[in-house]
C-alpha positions as a LaTeX table, in Angstrom:
\begin{tabular}{lrrr}
\hline
Residue & $x$ (\AA) & $y$ (\AA) & $z$ (\AA) \\
\hline
Unk1 & $-0.05$ & $-0.02$ & 0.01 \\
Unk2 & 1.29 & 3.48 & $-1.04$ \\
Unk3 & 0.56 & 6.56 & 0.86 \\
Unk4 & 1.00 & 9.91 & $-0.68$ \\
Unk5 & 1.26 & 13.27 & 0.98 \\
Unk6 & 0.94 & 16.51 & $-0.92$ \\
Unk7 & 1.84 & 19.93 & 0.58 \\
Unk8 & 1.80 & 23.44 & $-0.82$ \\
Unk9 & 5.02 & 24.71 & 0.61 \\
Unk10 & 5.11 & 28.20 & $-0.85$ \\
Unk11 & 3.98 & 29.78 & 2.31 \\
Unk12 & 6.77 & 28.27 & 4.29 \\
Unk13 & 8.93 & 31.13 & 2.99 \\
Unk14 & 6.81 & 33.67 & 4.90 \\
Unk15 & 6.00 & 31.69 & 7.87 \\
Unk16 & 8.03 & 32.50 & 11.04 \\
Unk17 & 7.58 & 28.81 & 12.23 \\
Unk18 & 8.82 & 27.41 & 8.86 \\
Unk19 & 11.83 & 25.71 & 10.40 \\
Unk20 & 9.29 & 23.63 & 12.53 \\
Unk21 & 7.38 & 22.67 & 9.69 \\
Unk22 & 10.46 & 21.62 & 7.65 \\
Unk23 & 11.35 & 19.49 & 10.65 \\
Unk24 & 7.99 & 17.90 & 10.67 \\
Unk25 & 8.05 & 17.22 & 6.86 \\
Unk26 & 11.67 & 15.62 & 7.33 \\
Unk27 & 10.24 & 13.35 & 10.01 \\
Unk28 & 7.26 & 12.52 & 7.83 \\
Unk29 & 9.58 & 11.37 & 5.11 \\
Unk30 & 11.47 & 9.03 & 7.46 \\
Unk31 & 8.06 & 7.78 & 8.76 \\
Unk32 & 7.02 & 6.79 & 5.25 \\
Unk33 & 10.37 & 5.15 & 4.72 \\
Unk34 & 10.21 & 3.14 & 7.99 \\
Unk35 & 6.48 & 2.10 & 6.79 \\
Unk36 & 7.76 & 1.03 & 3.44 \\
Unk37 & 10.47 & $-1.04$ & 5.05 \\
Unk38 & 8.34 & $-2.77$ & 7.35 \\
Unk39 & 5.81 & $-3.65$ & 4.50 \\
Unk40 & 8.33 & $-4.74$ & 2.05 \\
Unk41 & 11.47 & $-6.10$ & 3.78 \\
Unk42 & 12.24 & $-8.76$ & 6.30 \\
Unk43 & 15.09 & $-10.08$ & 8.46 \\
Unk44 & 15.32 & $-13.77$ & 7.93 \\
Unk45 & 17.14 & $-15.96$ & 10.52 \\
Unk46 & 20.37 & $-17.67$ & 9.33 \\
Unk47 & 23.07 & $-19.75$ & 11.00 \\
Unk48 & 20.58 & $-21.13$ & 13.50 \\
Unk49 & 19.89 & $-17.46$ & 14.96 \\
Unk50 & 23.49 & $-16.37$ & 14.97 \\
Unk51 & 22.74 & $-14.18$ & 12.02 \\
Unk52 & 19.97 & $-12.28$ & 10.15 \\
Unk53 & 19.60 & $-11.63$ & 6.43 \\
Unk54 & 18.00 & $-8.28$ & 5.46 \\
Unk55 & 16.19 & $-8.82$ & 2.30 \\
Unk56 & 15.94 & $-5.21$ & 1.50 \\
Unk57 & 19.81 & $-4.48$ & 1.55 \\
Unk58 & 20.93 & $-7.95$ & 0.72 \\
Unk59 & 23.16 & $-8.07$ & 3.72 \\
Unk60 & 23.55 & $-10.57$ & 6.65 \\
Unk61 & 24.28 & $-9.14$ & 9.91 \\
Unk62 & 25.89 & $-11.06$ & 12.79 \\
Unk63 & 23.23 & $-11.17$ & 15.57 \\
Unk64 & 25.64 & $-10.43$ & 18.30 \\
Unk65 & 26.49 & $-6.78$ & 17.69 \\
Unk66 & 29.66 & $-6.91$ & 19.97 \\
Unk67 & 30.82 & $-10.37$ & 19.18 \\
Unk68 & 34.48 & $-9.26$ & 19.59 \\
Unk69 & 33.62 & $-8.91$ & 23.40 \\
Unk70 & 31.45 & $-12.04$ & 23.71 \\
Unk71 & 34.16 & $-14.25$ & 22.06 \\
Unk72 & 36.84 & $-12.71$ & 24.12 \\
Unk73 & 38.91 & $-11.68$ & 21.11 \\
Unk74 & 39.39 & $-8.04$ & 21.94 \\
Unk75 & 40.59 & $-8.80$ & 25.43 \\
Unk76 & 42.91 & $-11.41$ & 24.18 \\
Unk77 & 44.40 & $-9.03$ & 21.62 \\
Unk78 & 44.95 & $-6.12$ & 23.91 \\
Unk79 & 45.73 & $-8.11$ & 27.12 \\
Unk80 & 42.94 & $-6.40$ & 29.16 \\
Unk81 & 39.10 & $-5.95$ & 28.98 \\
Unk82 & 38.23 & $-3.43$ & 26.42 \\
Unk83 & 34.62 & $-4.57$ & 26.35 \\
Unk84 & 34.95 & $-5.27$ & 22.64 \\
Unk85 & 36.30 & $-2.02$ & 21.50 \\
Unk86 & 39.19 & $-2.15$ & 19.00 \\
Unk87 & 41.39 & $-0.03$ & 16.88 \\
Unk88 & 40.35 & $-0.13$ & 13.06 \\
Unk89 & 43.22 & $-2.38$ & 11.86 \\
Unk90 & 42.46 & $-4.95$ & 14.57 \\
Unk91 & 38.80 & $-4.76$ & 14.01 \\
Unk92 & 39.17 & $-5.41$ & 10.34 \\
Unk93 & 41.35 & $-8.40$ & 11.09 \\
Unk94 & 38.73 & $-9.60$ & 13.47 \\
Unk95 & 35.90 & $-9.34$ & 10.97 \\
Unk96 & 37.80 & $-10.77$ & 8.11 \\
Unk97 & 38.97 & $-13.72$ & 10.16 \\
Unk98 & 35.50 & $-14.77$ & 11.36 \\
Unk99 & 34.09 & $-18.06$ & 10.58 \\
Unk100 & 30.60 & $-18.77$ & 11.83 \\
Unk101 & 29.05 & $-22.14$ & 11.10 \\
Unk102 & 31.34 & $-22.54$ & 8.01 \\
Unk103 & 30.45 & $-18.87$ & 6.71 \\
Unk104 & 33.55 & $-16.84$ & 6.12 \\
Unk105 & 34.15 & $-13.60$ & 4.19 \\
Unk106 & 32.65 & $-11.28$ & 6.98 \\
Unk107 & 33.72 & $-7.62$ & 6.94 \\
Unk108 & 33.16 & $-4.33$ & 8.76 \\
Unk109 & 30.04 & $-2.21$ & 7.36 \\
Unk110 & 30.65 & 0.22 & 4.49 \\
Unk111 & 29.63 & 3.77 & 4.14 \\
Unk112 & 28.03 & 5.04 & 1.18 \\
Unk113 & 29.96 & 7.88 & $-0.54$ \\
Unk114 & 28.33 & 10.38 & $-0.98$ \\
Unk115 & 25.43 & 9.48 & 1.34 \\
Unk116 & 22.72 & 11.91 & 0.04 \\
Unk117 & 20.48 & 11.33 & 3.08 \\
Unk118 & 23.06 & 12.76 & 5.54 \\
Unk119 & 22.79 & 16.38 & 6.74 \\
Unk120 & 26.21 & 16.92 & 5.23 \\
Unk121 & 25.96 & 14.67 & 2.12 \\
Unk122 & 28.91 & 15.42 & 0.25 \\
Unk123 & 31.27 & 13.93 & 2.91 \\
Unk124 & 28.60 & 11.37 & 4.15 \\
Unk125 & 28.63 & 13.00 & 7.82 \\
Unk126 & 26.01 & 14.31 & 9.96 \\
Unk127 & 22.63 & 12.98 & 11.18 \\
Unk128 & 19.69 & 11.34 & 9.54 \\
Unk129 & 21.89 & 9.14 & 7.27 \\
Unk130 & 20.19 & 5.95 & 5.87 \\
Unk131 & 22.27 & 4.93 & 2.73 \\
Unk132 & 25.33 & 3.77 & 4.60 \\
Unk133 & 25.07 & 0.23 & 5.95 \\
Unk134 & 25.22 & 0.98 & 9.76 \\
Unk135 & 23.21 & 4.11 & 9.48 \\
Unk136 & 20.63 & 2.08 & 7.61 \\
Unk137 & 20.63 & $-0.60$ & 10.47 \\
Unk138 & 20.18 & 2.18 & 13.16 \\
Unk139 & 17.92 & 4.60 & 11.50 \\
Unk140 & 15.64 & 2.18 & 9.52 \\
Unk141 & 15.84 & $-1.35$ & 10.77 \\
Unk142 & 16.02 & $-0.34$ & 14.41 \\
Unk143 & 14.02 & 2.73 & 13.98 \\
Unk144 & 16.69 & 5.18 & 15.51 \\
Unk145 & 15.67 & 5.14 & 19.23 \\
Unk146 & 17.88 & 2.38 & 20.32 \\
Unk147 & 18.19 & 3.78 & 23.77 \\
Unk148 & 14.67 & 4.03 & 24.75 \\
Unk149 & 12.63 & 1.93 & 22.47 \\
Unk150 & 12.67 & $-1.64$ & 21.05 \\
Unk151 & 11.00 & $-3.04$ & 18.06 \\
Unk152 & 10.72 & $-6.60$ & 16.74 \\
Unk153 & 13.85 & $-6.10$ & 14.68 \\
Unk154 & 15.78 & $-4.88$ & 17.75 \\
Unk155 & 14.85 & $-7.97$ & 19.70 \\
Unk156 & 16.53 & $-10.21$ & 17.18 \\
Unk157 & 20.07 & $-8.76$ & 18.01 \\
Unk158 & 22.07 & $-8.77$ & 21.14 \\
Unk159 & 24.80 & $-6.48$ & 22.75 \\
Unk160 & 24.15 & $-3.49$ & 20.69 \\
Unk161 & 26.40 & $-0.92$ & 22.32 \\
Unk162 & 24.98 & 2.58 & 22.70 \\
Unk163 & 28.31 & 3.78 & 21.58 \\
Unk164 & 30.50 & 4.24 & 18.51 \\
Unk165 & 31.03 & 1.71 & 15.83 \\
Unk166 & 33.52 & 1.46 & 13.00 \\
Unk167 & 32.85 & 1.60 & 9.31 \\
Unk168 & 35.53 & $-0.08$ & 7.13 \\
Unk169 & 35.95 & 3.22 & 5.00 \\
Unk170 & 38.91 & 5.54 & 5.71 \\
Unk171 & 38.29 & 9.43 & 5.75 \\
Unk172 & 41.79 & 10.31 & 5.38 \\
Unk173 & 45.28 & 8.83 & 6.25 \\
Unk174 & 44.67 & 9.21 & 9.91 \\
Unk175 & 40.86 & 8.92 & 10.28 \\
Unk176 & 37.97 & 6.42 & 9.30 \\
Unk177 & 34.19 & 6.86 & 9.28 \\
Unk178 & 32.32 & 5.94 & 12.50 \\
Unk179 & 28.71 & 6.20 & 13.68 \\
Unk180 & 27.35 & 6.84 & 17.16 \\
Unk181 & 24.59 & 4.22 & 17.77 \\
Unk182 & 23.29 & 6.57 & 20.48 \\
Unk183 & 22.83 & 9.73 & 18.71 \\
Unk184 & 23.00 & 8.65 & 15.15 \\
Unk185 & 25.84 & 11.10 & 14.26 \\
Unk186 & 28.05 & 9.78 & 11.46 \\
Unk187 & 31.51 & 11.39 & 11.52 \\
Unk188 & 35.18 & 10.38 & 11.57 \\
Unk189 & 37.63 & 9.37 & 14.22 \\
Unk190 & 41.41 & 8.34 & 14.61 \\
Unk191 & 42.10 & 4.97 & 13.48 \\
Unk192 & 43.85 & 4.03 & 16.47 \\
Unk193 & 40.93 & 4.81 & 18.88 \\
Unk194 & 39.10 & 1.75 & 20.47 \\
Unk195 & 35.68 & 1.66 & 18.76 \\
Unk196 & 33.01 & $-1.25$ & 18.60 \\
Unk197 & 32.70 & $-3.42$ & 15.59 \\
Unk198 & 29.75 & $-5.23$ & 14.09 \\
Unk199 & 30.36 & $-7.79$ & 11.47 \\
Unk200 & 28.32 & $-7.89$ & 8.22 \\
Unk201 & 28.37 & $-10.27$ & 5.14 \\
Unk202 & 27.47 & $-9.63$ & 1.58 \\
Unk203 & 24.37 & $-11.28$ & 0.32 \\
Unk204 & 22.50 & $-14.14$ & 2.03 \\
Unk205 & 25.02 & $-15.99$ & 3.93 \\
Unk206 & 23.21 & $-19.42$ & 3.59 \\
Unk207 & 23.87 & $-19.19$ & $-0.13$ \\
Unk208 & 27.58 & $-18.59$ & 0.52 \\
Unk209 & 27.93 & $-21.72$ & 2.90 \\
Unk210 & 30.21 & $-24.45$ & 1.41 \\
Unk211 & 28.18 & $-27.46$ & 0.19 \\
Unk212 & 28.50 & $-30.60$ & 2.23 \\
Unk213 & 29.68 & $-33.64$ & 0.08 \\
\hline
\end{tabular}
């Protein structure tokens, strides 16, 4: 079912509350996007509940959003408890080395360059992003408010830290893209900083599994 909204926006130029109306219209666009997602997409269980395949984006997400902590990998590498947070190089090594029920070729999420949905689209930074993979997870699948609201999709995942997560993309020689799962701000940070990591797999991971002779 498609829902259309038509507004005559000429009067916004003269209305002193125009910024509030624009904010409302922007929220309305997100509402319709969320409604479209709920009607047309699904998260399908994979690897006996250890991962979920998103039919909309053709990505499979590890169900544990902080598996580097759960598995003890981060603490082993650094020699102390980092609660799963890692530098970018270590996070990439961790993701690429994962093997879950025979499924390999995991990676860190990627950013969309540019991300036209961001408040600063040319450099894929700011708020309200939804084209980049982690931003789509937070703002569309999880419906943004992960600190105060849970939906049916949220309940499928575990250990989502209300903190910063890595993208695999570099911003420059010293920094890489990151996103705050708390505020939704997408920006950049030093590659050596300890940040959380969520593993993702291209396509339907069940199709990528090796066949059993």
